[in-house]
């Protein structure tokens, strides 16, 4: 029996009998080729891009390793002496000359439900409003971007998925993939977003065309990321 993007078994071939989301077309059989690398070290899923389709593992970290499996040696710069007459305190848990990885500060994600986006999805035939209604209660949520990687998706206890931006609700947006997208911190306080191959795609600032999966797209203060059936994630700095 076919299964919808939200994981429900459905006898109907067009829209899910349970949640009303449009059924995804069957994926074509994948042929092994030279572009495919070794399987995922975490779950053994064949590699088809930068990120593992099953667990989200970043293969670029493996590509940076040496043949013996070690990361290439990086020679740290010597610590700079503090300005004369001033001392530089260390953060808790840091010794002299040590520093923690920098994370862009003062950024946050504001999650809301957008009725206009929901209607556009219905107009494009991506969902059946008779089966998947717009939620009556749509509380606004704020999530600080306080880690180098912020995953967007829906939690799954069975699969061990706990994204930082969890759209499992309430209200649950069933059109969001469990591993939908990820925000990655970049030097200088910048952020990029990567679609992890989500069935219903990811769009930015209301465009009709989803971003290409497994590619980085820089995002800026005020940008709106649209996922699922009604979810909009607004990125704010300061």
Coordinates of C-alpha atoms in Angstrom, one line a residue, residues 14 21 28 49 56 60-61 74 77 80 107 111 123 132 178 201 209:
X14 CA -3.7 11.1 -5.3
X21 CA -1.4 15.5 1.8
X28 CA 12.8 6.0 -9.9
X49 CA 24.4 13.7 -2.3
X56 CA 21.1 13.5 7.6
X60 CA 31.5 16.5 3.4
X61 CA 33.0 15.8 6.9
X74 CA 45.4 22.1 11.5
X77 CA 47.7 30.2 15.4
X80 CA 47.8 37.0 20.7
X107 CA 19.8 35.3 15.5
X111 CA 7.7 30.1 13.5
X123 CA -4.4 26.0 -5.3
X132 CA -6.1 18.8 5.8
X178 CA 11.1 14.4 9.5
X201 CA 10.5 21.0 -0.9
X209 CA 10.2 27.3 -7.1

